[in-house]
PDB file of C-alpha atoms and ligand atoms in Angstrom:
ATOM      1  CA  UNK A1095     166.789  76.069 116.007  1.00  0.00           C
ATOM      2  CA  UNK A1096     165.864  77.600 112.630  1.00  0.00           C
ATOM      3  CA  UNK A1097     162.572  76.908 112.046  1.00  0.00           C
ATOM      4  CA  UNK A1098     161.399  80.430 111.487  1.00  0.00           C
ATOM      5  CA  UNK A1099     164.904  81.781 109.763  1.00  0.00           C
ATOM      6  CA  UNK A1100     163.084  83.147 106.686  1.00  0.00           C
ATOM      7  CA  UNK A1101     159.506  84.753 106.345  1.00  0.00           C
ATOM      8  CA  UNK A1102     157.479  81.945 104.500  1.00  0.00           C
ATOM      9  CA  UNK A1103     155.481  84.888 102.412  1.00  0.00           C
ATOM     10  CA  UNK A1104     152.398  82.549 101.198  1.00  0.00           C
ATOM     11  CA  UNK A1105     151.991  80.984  98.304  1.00  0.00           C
ATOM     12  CA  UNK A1106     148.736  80.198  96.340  1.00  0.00           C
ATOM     13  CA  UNK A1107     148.965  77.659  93.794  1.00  0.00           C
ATOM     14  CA  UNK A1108     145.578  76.541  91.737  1.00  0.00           C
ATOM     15  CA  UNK A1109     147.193  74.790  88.350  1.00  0.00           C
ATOM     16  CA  UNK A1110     143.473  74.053  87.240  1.00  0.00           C
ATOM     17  CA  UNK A1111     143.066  78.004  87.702  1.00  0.00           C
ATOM     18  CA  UNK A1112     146.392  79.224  86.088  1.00  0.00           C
ATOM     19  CA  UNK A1113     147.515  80.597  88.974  1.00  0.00           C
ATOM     20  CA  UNK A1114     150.948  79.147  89.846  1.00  0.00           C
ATOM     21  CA  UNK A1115     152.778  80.219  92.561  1.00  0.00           C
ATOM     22  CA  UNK A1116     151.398  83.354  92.796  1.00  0.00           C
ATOM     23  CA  UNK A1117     152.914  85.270  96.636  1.00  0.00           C
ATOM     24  CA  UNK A1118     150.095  86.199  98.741  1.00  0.00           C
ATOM     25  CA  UNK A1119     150.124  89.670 100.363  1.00  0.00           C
ATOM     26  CA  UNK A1120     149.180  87.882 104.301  1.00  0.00           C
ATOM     27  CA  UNK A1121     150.499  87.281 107.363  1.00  0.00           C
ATOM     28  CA  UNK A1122     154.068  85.548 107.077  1.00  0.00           C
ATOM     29  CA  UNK A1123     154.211  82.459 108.836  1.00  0.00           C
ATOM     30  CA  UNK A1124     157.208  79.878 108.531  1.00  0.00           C
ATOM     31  CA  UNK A1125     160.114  79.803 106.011  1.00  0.00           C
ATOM     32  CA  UNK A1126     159.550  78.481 102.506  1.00  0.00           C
ATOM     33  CA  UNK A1127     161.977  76.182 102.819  1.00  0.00           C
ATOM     34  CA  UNK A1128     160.295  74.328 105.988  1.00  0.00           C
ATOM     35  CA  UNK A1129     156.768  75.030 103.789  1.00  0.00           C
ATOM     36  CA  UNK A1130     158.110  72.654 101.031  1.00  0.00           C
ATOM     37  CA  UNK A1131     160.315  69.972 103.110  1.00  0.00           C
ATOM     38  CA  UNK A1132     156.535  69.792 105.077  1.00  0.00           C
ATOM     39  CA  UNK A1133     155.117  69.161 102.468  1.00  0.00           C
ATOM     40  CA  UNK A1134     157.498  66.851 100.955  1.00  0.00           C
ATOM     41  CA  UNK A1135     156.545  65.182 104.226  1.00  0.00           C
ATOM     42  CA  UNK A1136     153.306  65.299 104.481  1.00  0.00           C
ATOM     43  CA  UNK A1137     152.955  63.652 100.495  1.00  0.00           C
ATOM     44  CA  UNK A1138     155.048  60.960 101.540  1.00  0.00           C
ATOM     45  CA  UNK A1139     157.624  61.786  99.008  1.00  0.00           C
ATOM     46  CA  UNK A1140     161.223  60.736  99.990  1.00  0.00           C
ATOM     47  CA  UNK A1141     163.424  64.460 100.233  1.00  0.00           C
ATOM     48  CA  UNK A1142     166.202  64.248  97.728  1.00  0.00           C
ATOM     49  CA  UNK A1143     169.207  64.238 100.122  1.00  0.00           C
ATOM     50  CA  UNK A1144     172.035  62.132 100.894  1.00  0.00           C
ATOM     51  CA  UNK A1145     171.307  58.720 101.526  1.00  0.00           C
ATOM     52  CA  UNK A1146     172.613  59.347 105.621  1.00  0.00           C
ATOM     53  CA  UNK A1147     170.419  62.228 105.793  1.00  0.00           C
ATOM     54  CA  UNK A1148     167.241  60.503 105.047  1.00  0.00           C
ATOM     55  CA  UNK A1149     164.379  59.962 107.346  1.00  0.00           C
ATOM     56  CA  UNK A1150     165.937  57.741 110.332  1.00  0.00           C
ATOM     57  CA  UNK A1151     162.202  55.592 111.477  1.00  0.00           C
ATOM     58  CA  UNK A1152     163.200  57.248 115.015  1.00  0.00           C
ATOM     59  CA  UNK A1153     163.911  61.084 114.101  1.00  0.00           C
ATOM     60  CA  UNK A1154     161.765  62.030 111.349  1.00  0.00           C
ATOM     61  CA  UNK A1155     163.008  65.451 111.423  1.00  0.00           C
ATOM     62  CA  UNK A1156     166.754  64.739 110.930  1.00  0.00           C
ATOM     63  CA  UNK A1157     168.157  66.517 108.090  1.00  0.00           C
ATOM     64  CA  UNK A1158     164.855  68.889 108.199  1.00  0.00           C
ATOM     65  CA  UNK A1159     165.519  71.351 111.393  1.00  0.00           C
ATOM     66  CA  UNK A1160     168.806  73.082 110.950  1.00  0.00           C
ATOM     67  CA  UNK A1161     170.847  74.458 113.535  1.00  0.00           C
ATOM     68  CA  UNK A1162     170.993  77.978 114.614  1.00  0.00           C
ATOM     69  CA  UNK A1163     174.482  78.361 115.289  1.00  0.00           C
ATOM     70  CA  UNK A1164     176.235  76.378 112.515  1.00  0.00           C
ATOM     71  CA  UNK A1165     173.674  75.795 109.721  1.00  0.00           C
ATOM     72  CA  UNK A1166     173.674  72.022 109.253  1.00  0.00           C
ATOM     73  CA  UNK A1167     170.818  69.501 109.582  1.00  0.00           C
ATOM     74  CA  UNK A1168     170.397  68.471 113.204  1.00  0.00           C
ATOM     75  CA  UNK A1169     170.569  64.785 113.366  1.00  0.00           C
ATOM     76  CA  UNK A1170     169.505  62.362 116.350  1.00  0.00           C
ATOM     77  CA  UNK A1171     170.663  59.894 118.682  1.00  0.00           C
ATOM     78  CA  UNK A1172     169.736  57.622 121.890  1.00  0.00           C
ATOM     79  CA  UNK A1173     172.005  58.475 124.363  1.00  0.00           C
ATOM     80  CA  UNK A1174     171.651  55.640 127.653  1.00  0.00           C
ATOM     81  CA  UNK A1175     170.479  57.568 131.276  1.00  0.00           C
ATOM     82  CA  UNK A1176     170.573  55.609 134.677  1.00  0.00           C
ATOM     83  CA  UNK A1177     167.446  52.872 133.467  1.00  0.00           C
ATOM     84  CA  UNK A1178     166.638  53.620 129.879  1.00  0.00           C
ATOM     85  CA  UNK A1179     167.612  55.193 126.586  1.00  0.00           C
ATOM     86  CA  UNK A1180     166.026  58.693 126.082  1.00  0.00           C
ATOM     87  CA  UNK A1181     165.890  60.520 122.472  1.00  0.00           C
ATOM     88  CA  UNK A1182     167.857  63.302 121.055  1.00  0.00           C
ATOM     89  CA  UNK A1183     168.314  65.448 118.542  1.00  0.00           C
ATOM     90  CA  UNK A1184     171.630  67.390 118.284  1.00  0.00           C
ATOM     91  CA  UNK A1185     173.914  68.931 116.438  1.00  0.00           C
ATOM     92  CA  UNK A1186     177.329  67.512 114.476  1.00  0.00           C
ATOM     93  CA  UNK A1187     180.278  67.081 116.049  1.00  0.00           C
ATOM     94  CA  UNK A1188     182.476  69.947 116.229  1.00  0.00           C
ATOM     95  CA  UNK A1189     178.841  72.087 117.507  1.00  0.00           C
ATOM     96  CA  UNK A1190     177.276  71.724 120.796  1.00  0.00           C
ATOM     97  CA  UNK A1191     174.777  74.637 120.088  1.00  0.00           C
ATOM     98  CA  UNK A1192     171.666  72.085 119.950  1.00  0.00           C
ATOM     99  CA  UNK A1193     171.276  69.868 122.010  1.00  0.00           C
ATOM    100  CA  UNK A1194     167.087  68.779 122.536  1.00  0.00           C
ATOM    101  CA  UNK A1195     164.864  66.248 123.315  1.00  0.00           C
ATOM    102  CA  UNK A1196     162.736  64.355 120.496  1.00  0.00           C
ATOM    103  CA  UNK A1197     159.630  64.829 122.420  1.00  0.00           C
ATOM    104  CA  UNK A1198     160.459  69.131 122.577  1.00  0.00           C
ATOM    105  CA  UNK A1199     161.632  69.681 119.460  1.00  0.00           C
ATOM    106  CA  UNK A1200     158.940  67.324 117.378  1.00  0.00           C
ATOM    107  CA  UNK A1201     155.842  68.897 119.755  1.00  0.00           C
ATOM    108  CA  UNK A1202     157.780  72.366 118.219  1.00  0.00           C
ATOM    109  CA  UNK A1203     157.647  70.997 114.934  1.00  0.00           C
ATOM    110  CA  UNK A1204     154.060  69.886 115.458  1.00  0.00           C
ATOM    111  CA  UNK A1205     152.784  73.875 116.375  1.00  0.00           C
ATOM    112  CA  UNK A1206     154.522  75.045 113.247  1.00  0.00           C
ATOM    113  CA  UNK A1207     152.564  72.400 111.485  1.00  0.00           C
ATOM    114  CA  UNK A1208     149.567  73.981 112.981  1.00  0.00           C
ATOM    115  CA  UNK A1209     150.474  77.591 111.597  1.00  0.00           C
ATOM    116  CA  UNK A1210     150.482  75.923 107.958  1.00  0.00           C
ATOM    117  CA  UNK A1211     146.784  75.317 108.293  1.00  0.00           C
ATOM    118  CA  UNK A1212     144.903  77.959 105.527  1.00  0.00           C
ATOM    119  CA  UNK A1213     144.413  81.588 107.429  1.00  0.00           C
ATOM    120  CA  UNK A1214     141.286  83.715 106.881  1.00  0.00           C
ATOM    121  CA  UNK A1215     143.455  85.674 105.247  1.00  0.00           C
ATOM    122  CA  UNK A1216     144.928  83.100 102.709  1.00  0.00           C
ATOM    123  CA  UNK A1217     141.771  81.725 101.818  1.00  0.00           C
ATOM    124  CA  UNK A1218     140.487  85.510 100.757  1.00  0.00           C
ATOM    125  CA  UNK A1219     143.175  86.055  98.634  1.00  0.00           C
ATOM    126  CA  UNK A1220     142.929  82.084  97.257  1.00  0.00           C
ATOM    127  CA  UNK A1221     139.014  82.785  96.563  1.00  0.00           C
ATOM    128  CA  UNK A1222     139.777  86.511  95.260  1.00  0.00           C
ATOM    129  CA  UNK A1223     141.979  85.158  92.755  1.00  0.00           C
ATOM    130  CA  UNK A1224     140.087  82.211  91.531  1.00  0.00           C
ATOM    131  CA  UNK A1225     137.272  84.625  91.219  1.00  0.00           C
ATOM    132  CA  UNK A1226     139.328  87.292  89.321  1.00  0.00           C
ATOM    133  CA  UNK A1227     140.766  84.886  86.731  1.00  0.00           C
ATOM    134  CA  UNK A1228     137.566  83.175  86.103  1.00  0.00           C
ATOM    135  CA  UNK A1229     136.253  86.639  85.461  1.00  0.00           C
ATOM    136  CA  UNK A1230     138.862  87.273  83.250  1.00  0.00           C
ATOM    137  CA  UNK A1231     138.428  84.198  81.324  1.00  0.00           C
ATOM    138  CA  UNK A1232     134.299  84.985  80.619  1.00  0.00           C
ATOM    139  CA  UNK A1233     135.003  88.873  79.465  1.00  0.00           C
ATOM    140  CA  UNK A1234     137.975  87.146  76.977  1.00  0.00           C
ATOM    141  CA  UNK A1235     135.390  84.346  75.977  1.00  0.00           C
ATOM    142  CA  UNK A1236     132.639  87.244  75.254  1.00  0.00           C
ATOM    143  CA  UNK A1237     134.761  88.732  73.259  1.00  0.00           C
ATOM    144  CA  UNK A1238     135.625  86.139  70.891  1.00  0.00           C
ATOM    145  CA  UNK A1239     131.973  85.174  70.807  1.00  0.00           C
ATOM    146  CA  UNK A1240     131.503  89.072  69.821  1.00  0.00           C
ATOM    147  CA  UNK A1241     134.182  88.908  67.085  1.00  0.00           C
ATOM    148  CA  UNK A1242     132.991  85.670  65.717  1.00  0.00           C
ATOM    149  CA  UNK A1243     129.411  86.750  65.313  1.00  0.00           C
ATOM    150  CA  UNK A1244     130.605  90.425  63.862  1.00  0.00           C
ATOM    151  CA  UNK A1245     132.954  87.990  60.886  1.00  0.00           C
ATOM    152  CA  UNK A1246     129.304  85.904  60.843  1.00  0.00           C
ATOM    153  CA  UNK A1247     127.520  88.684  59.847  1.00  0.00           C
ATOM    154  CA  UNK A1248     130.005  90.124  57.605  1.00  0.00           C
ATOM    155  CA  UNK A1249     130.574  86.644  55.515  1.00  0.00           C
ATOM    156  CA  UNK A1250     126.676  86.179  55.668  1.00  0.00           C
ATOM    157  CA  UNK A1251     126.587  90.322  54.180  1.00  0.00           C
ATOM    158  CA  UNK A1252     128.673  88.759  51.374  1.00  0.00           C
ATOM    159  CA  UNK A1253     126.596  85.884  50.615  1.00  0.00           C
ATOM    160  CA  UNK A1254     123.454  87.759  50.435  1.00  0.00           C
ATOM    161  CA  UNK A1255     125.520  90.210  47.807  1.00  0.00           C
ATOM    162  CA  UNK A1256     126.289  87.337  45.929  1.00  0.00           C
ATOM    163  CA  UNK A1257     123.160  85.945  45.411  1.00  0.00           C
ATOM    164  CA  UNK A1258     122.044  89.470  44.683  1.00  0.00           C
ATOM    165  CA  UNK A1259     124.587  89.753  42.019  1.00  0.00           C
ATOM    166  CA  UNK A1260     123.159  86.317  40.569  1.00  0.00           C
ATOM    167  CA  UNK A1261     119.991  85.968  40.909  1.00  0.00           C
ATOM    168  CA  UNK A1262     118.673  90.227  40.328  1.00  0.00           C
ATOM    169  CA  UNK A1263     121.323  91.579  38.738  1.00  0.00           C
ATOM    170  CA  UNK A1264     122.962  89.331  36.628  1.00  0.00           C
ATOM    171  CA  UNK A1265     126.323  90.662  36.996  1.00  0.00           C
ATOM    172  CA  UNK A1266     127.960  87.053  37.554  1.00  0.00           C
ATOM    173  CA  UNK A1267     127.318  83.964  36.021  1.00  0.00           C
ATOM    174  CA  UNK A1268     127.184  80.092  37.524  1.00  0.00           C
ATOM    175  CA  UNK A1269     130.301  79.031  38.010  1.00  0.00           C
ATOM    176  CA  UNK A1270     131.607  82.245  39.860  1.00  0.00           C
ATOM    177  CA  UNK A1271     128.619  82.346  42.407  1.00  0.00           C
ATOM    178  CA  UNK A1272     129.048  78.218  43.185  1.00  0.00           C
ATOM    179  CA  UNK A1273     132.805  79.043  43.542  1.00  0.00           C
ATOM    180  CA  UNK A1274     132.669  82.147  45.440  1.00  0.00           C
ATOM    181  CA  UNK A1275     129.468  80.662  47.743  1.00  0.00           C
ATOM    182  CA  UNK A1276     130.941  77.415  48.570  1.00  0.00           C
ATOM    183  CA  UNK A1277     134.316  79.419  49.998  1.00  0.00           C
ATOM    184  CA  UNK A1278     131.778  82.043  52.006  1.00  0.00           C
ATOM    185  CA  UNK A1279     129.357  78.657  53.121  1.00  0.00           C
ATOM    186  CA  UNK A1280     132.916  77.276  54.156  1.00  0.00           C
ATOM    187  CA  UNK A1281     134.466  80.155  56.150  1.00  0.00           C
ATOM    188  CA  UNK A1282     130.599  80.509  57.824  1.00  0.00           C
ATOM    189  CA  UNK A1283     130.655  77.222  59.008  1.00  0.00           C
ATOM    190  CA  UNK A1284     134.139  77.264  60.228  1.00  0.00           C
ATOM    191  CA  UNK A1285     133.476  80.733  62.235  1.00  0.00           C
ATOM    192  CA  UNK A1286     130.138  78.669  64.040  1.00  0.00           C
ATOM    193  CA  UNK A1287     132.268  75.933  64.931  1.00  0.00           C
ATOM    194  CA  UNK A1288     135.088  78.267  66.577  1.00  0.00           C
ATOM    195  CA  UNK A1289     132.412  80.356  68.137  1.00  0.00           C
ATOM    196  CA  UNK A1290     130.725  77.008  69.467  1.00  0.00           C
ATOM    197  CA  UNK A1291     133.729  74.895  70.666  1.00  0.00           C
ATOM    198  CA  UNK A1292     134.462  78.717  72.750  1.00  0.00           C
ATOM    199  CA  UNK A1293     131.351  78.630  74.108  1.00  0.00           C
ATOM    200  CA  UNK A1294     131.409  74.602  75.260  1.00  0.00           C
ATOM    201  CA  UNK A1295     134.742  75.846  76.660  1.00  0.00           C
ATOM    202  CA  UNK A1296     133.495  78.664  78.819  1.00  0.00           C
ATOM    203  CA  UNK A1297     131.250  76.508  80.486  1.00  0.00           C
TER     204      UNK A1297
HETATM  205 ZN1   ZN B1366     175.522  73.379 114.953  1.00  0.00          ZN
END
């Protein structure tokens, strides 16, 4: 049975972090393919297969455990003994490589269930990376705060010229300080507001 055909290589995925699907370096455990039909499982979401391939209320894993020899989805069946009906899943016809019972094969299932439980390992790299982007995120917001207060200062350099120009020297006259203040007043307010709404969200 091919529940360990491919190395499942770990995934972390933390949307609210950015990080999507992002392969862990760690420990290998089942194949990606059983990861997401588990946890297509697990959500209660119906698998998108054939209708006859869906989950049968007596062998949940039909369709999911594929068989060694052949590739297709094992499916199940109760096949009469000497008193009572006993549980099994095998293969198709025209394969007689599988041939178990529903109590081996879903205890199997069960321990690879196990194995998907987070590993020391996983939960480094999950906490490394949350940790490293969030990082990230802070030096990029401090940056942007740093830039916004440097065009502050310059637009409030220009505004202090102005009134410089009007009020001691005389080089302008009315009109040209209102117009050129208003537009610096303007652009100053605008840069707080950017620098504010980055700072509400870097908290
Ligand atoms: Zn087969």
């Amino acid at each position: 049975m091919l529940l360990r055909n491919q190395l499942y290589a770990g995934i972390v995925d933390v949307p609210e972090y950015g990080v999507r699907d992002k392969r862990g370096d760690f420990e290998p455990l089942i194949s990606e393919d059983l990861f997401y039909r588990v946890q297509a499982i697990l959500s209660g979401r119906v698998p998108s297969t054939a209708p006859g391939k869906r989950a049968h209320p007596d062998f949940s894993l039909r369709g999911f455990v594929r068989c060694e020899s052949c590739g297709r989805g094992l499916t199940g069946s109760w096949s009469k003994g000497r008193n009572e009906y006993y549980a099994y899943y095998h293969c198709r016809p025209g394969c007689r490589a599988v041939n178990v019972t529903k109590a081996k094969l879903e205890g199997l299932f069960a321990d690879e269930l196990a194995l998907l439980q987070p590993t020391p390992g996983y939960m480094r790299l999950l906490k490394e990376s949350v940790l490293q982007i969030w990082k990230a995120r802070k030096a990029a917001v401090r940056d942007e705060v740093a830039n916004a207060e440097r065009a502050a200062k310059a637009i409030q350099d220009k505004l202090d010229r102005l009134d410089e120009a009007f009020l001691f020297e005389r080089s302008i006259d009315i009109e040209t300080y209102d117009r050129h203040a208003e537009k610096l007043r303007e652009e100053l307010t605008l840069v707080r507001i950017r620098t504010g709404l980055q700072l509400l969200a870097s908290d």
